[in-house]
mmCIF file with all atom_site columns, C-alpha atoms in Angstrom:
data_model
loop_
_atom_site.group_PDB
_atom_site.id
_atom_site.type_symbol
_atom_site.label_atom_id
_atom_site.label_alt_id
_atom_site.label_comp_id
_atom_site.label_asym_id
_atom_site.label_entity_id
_atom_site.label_seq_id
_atom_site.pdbx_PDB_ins_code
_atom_site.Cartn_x
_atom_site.Cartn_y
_atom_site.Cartn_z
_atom_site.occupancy
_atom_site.B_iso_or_equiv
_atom_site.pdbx_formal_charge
_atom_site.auth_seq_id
_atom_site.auth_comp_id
_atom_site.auth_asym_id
_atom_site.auth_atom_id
_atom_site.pdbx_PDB_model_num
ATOM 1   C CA . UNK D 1 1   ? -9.143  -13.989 5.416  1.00 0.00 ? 1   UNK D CA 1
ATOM 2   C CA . UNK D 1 2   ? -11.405 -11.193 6.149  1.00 0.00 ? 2   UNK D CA 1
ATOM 3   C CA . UNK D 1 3   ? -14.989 -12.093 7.729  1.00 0.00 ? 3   UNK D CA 1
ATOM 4   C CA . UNK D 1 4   ? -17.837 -9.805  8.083  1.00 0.00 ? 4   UNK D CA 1
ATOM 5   C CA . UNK D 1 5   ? -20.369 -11.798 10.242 1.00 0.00 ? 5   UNK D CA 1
ATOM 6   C CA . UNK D 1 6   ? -23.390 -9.397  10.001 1.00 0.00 ? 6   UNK D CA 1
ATOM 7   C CA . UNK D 1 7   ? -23.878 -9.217  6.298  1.00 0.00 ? 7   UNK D CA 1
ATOM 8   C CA . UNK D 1 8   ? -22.402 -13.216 5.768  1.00 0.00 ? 8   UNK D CA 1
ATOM 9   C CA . UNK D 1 9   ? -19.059 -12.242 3.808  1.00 0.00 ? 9   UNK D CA 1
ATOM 10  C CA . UNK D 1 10  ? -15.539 -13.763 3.659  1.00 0.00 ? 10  UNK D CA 1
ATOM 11  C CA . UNK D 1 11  ? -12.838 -12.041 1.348  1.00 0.00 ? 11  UNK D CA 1
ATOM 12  C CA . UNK D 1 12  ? -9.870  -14.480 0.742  1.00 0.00 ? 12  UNK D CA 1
ATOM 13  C CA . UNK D 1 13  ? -6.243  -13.388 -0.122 1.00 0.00 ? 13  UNK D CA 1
ATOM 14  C CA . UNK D 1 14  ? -4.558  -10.329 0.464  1.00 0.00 ? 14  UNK D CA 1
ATOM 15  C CA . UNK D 1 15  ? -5.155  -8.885  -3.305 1.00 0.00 ? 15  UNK D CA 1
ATOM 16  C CA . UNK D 1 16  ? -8.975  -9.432  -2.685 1.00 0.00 ? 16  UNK D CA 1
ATOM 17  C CA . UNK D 1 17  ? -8.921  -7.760  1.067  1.00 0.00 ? 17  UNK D CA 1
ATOM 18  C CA . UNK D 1 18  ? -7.037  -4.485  -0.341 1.00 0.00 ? 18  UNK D CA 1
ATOM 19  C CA . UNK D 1 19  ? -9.320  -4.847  -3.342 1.00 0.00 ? 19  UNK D CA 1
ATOM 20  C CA . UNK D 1 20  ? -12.307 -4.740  -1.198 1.00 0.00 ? 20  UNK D CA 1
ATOM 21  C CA . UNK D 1 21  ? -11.039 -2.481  1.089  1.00 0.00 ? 21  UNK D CA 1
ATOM 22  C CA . UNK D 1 22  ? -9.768  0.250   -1.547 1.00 0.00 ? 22  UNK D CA 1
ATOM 23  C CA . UNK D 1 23  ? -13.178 0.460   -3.120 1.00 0.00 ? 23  UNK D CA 1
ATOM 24  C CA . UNK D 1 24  ? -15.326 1.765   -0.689 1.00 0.00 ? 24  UNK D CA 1
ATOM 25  C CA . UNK D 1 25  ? -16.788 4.830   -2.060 1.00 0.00 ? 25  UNK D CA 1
ATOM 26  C CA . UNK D 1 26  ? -16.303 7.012   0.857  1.00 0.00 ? 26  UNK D CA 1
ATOM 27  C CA . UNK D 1 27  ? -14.371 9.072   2.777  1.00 0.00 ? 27  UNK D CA 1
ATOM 28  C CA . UNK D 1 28  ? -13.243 7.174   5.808  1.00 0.00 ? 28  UNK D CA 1
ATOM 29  C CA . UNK D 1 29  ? -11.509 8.309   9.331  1.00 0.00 ? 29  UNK D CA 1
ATOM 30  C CA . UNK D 1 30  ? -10.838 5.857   12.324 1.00 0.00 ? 30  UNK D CA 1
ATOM 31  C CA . UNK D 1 31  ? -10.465 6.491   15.844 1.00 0.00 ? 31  UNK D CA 1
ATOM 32  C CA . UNK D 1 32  ? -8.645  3.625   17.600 1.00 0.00 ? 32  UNK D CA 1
ATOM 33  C CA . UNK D 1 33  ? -10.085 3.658   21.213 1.00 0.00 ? 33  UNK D CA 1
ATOM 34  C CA . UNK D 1 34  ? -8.312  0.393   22.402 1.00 0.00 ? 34  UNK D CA 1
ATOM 35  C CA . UNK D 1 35  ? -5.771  -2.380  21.252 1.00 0.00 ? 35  UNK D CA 1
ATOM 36  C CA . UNK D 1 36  ? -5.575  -5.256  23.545 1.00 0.00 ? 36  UNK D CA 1
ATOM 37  C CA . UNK D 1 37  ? -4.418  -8.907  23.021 1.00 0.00 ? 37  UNK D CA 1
ATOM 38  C CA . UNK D 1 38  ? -1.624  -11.243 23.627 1.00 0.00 ? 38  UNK D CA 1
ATOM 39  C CA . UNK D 1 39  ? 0.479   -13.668 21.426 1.00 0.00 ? 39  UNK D CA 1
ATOM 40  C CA . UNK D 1 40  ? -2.147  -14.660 18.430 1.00 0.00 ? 40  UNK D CA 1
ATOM 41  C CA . UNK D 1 41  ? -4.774  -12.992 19.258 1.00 0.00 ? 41  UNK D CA 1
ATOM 42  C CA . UNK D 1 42  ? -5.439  -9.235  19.244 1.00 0.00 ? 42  UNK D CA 1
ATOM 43  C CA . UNK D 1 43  ? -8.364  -7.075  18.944 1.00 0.00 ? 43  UNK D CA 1
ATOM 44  C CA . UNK D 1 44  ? -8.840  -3.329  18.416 1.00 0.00 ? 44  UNK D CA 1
ATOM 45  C CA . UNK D 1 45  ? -11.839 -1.221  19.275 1.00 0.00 ? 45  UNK D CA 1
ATOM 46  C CA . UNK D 1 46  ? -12.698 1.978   16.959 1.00 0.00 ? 46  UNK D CA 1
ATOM 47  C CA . UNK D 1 47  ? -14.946 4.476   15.980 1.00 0.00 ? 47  UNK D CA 1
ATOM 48  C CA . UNK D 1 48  ? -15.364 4.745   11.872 1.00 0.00 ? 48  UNK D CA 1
ATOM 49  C CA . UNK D 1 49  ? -16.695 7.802   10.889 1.00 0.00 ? 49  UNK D CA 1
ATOM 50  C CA . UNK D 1 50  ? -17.916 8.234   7.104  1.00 0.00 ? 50  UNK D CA 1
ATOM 51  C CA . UNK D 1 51  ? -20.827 9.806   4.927  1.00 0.00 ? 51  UNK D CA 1
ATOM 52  C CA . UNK D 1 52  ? -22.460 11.722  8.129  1.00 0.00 ? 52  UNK D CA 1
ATOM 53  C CA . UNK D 1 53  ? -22.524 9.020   10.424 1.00 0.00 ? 53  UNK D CA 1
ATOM 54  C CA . UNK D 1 54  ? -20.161 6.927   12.871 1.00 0.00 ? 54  UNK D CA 1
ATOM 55  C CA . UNK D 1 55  ? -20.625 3.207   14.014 1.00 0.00 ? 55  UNK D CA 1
ATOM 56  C CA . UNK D 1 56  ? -18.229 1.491   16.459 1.00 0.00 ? 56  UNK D CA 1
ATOM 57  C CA . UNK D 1 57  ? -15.983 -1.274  14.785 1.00 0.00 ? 57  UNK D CA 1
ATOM 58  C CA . UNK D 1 58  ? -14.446 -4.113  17.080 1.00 0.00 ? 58  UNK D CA 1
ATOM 59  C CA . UNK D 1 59  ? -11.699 -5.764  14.971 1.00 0.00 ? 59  UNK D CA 1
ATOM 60  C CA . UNK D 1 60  ? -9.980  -9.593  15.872 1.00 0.00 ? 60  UNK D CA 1
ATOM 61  C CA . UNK D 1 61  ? -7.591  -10.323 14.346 1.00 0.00 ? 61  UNK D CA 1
ATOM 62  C CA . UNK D 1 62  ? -5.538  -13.382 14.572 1.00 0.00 ? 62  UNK D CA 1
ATOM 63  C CA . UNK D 1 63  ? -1.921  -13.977 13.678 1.00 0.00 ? 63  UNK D CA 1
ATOM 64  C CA . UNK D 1 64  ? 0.367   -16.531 12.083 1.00 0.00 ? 64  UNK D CA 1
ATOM 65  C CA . UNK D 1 65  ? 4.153   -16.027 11.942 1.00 0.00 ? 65  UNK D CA 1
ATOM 66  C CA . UNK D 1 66  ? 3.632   -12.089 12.442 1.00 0.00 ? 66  UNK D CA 1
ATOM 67  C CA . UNK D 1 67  ? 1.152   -11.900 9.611  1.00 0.00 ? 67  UNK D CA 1
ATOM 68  C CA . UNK D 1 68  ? -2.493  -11.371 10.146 1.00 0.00 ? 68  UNK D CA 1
ATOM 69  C CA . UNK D 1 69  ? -4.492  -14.855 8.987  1.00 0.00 ? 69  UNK D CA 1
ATOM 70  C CA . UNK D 1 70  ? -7.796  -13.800 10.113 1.00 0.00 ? 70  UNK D CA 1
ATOM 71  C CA . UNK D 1 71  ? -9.449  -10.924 10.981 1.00 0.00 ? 71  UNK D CA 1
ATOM 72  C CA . UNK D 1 72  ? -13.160 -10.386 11.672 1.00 0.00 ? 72  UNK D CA 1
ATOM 73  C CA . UNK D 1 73  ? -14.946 -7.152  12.090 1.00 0.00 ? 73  UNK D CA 1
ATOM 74  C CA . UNK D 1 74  ? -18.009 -6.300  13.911 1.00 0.00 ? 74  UNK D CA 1
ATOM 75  C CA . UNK D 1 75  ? -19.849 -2.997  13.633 1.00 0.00 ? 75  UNK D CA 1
ATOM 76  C CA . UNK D 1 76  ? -22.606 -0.827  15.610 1.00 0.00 ? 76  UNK D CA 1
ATOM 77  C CA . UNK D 1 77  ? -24.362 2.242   15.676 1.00 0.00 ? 77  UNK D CA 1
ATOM 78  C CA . UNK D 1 78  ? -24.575 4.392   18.822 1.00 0.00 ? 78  UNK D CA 1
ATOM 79  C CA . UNK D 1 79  ? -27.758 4.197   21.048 1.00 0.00 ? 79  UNK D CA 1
ATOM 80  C CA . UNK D 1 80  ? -29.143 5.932   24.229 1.00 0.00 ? 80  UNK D CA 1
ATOM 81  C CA . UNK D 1 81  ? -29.497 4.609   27.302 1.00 0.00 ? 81  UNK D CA 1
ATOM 82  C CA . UNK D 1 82  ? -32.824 3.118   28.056 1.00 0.00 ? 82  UNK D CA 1
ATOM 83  C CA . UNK D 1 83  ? -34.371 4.899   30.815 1.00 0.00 ? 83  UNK D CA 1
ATOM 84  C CA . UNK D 1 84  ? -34.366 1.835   33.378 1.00 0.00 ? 84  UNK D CA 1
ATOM 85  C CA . UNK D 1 85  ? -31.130 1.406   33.201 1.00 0.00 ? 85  UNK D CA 1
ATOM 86  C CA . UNK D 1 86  ? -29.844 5.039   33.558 1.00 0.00 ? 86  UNK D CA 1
ATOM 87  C CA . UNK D 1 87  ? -29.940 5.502   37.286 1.00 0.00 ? 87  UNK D CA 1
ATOM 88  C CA . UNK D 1 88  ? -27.109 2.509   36.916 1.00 0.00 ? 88  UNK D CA 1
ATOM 89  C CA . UNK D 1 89  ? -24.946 3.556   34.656 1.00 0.00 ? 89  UNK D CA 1
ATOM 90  C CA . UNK D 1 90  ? -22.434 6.303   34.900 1.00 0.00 ? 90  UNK D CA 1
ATOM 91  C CA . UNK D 1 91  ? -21.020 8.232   31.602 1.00 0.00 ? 91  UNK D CA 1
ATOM 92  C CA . UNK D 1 92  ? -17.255 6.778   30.222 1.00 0.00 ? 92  UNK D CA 1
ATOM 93  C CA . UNK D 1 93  ? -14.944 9.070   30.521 1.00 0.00 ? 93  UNK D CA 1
ATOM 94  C CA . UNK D 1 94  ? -14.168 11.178  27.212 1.00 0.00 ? 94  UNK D CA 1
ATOM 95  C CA . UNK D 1 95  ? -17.403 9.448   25.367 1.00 0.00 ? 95  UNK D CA 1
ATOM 96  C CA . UNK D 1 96  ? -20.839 9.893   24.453 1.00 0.00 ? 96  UNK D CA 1
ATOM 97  C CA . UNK D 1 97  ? -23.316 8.617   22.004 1.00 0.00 ? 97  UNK D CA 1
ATOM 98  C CA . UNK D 1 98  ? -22.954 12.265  19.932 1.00 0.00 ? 98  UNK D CA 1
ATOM 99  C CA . UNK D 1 99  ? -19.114 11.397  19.768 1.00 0.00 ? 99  UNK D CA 1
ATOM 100 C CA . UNK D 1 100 ? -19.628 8.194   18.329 1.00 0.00 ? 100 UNK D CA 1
#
């Protein structure tokens, strides 16, 4: 099962998921910034980058008997850093909102 909580889908089955996934109409590339997790439970943070633009995707993904069961994806655009904040914050290493 594949959810996409901010549009409301759910693809069932593996046919449907590779199906789905197989038909976008662009040109996709992923940068995999972090895998973390333990037993069941993992979850991968990414930058997809495709028709001029990038958005952050955080992937969970739980597992059954070393087969993914569920997986739910969650994406973002890039934004600046609000000027009230900024005296706070200090850059992450290796990232900024251009790179994303």
């Amino acid at each position: 099962m594949l959810d996409y909580p901010q549009s409301g889908e759910r693809f069932r089955g593996h046919e449907t998921i590779a199906v789905q996934r197989g038909a976008h109409p662009a040109d996709r590339y992923f940068t995999i910034l972090r895998i973390t997790g333990h037993a069941n439970v993992w979850v991968s943070e990414c930058v997809i980058a495709y028709d001029g633009s990038s958005l952050y995707l955080v992937s969970v993904m739980e597992f059954a008997d070393q087969q993914v069961v569920h997986e739910t994806q969650y994406f973002a655009g890039p934004f600046g850093t609000p000027a009230w904040r900024a005296a706070l914050a200090e850059p992450m290493p290796g990232r900024t909102v251009e790179e994303a």
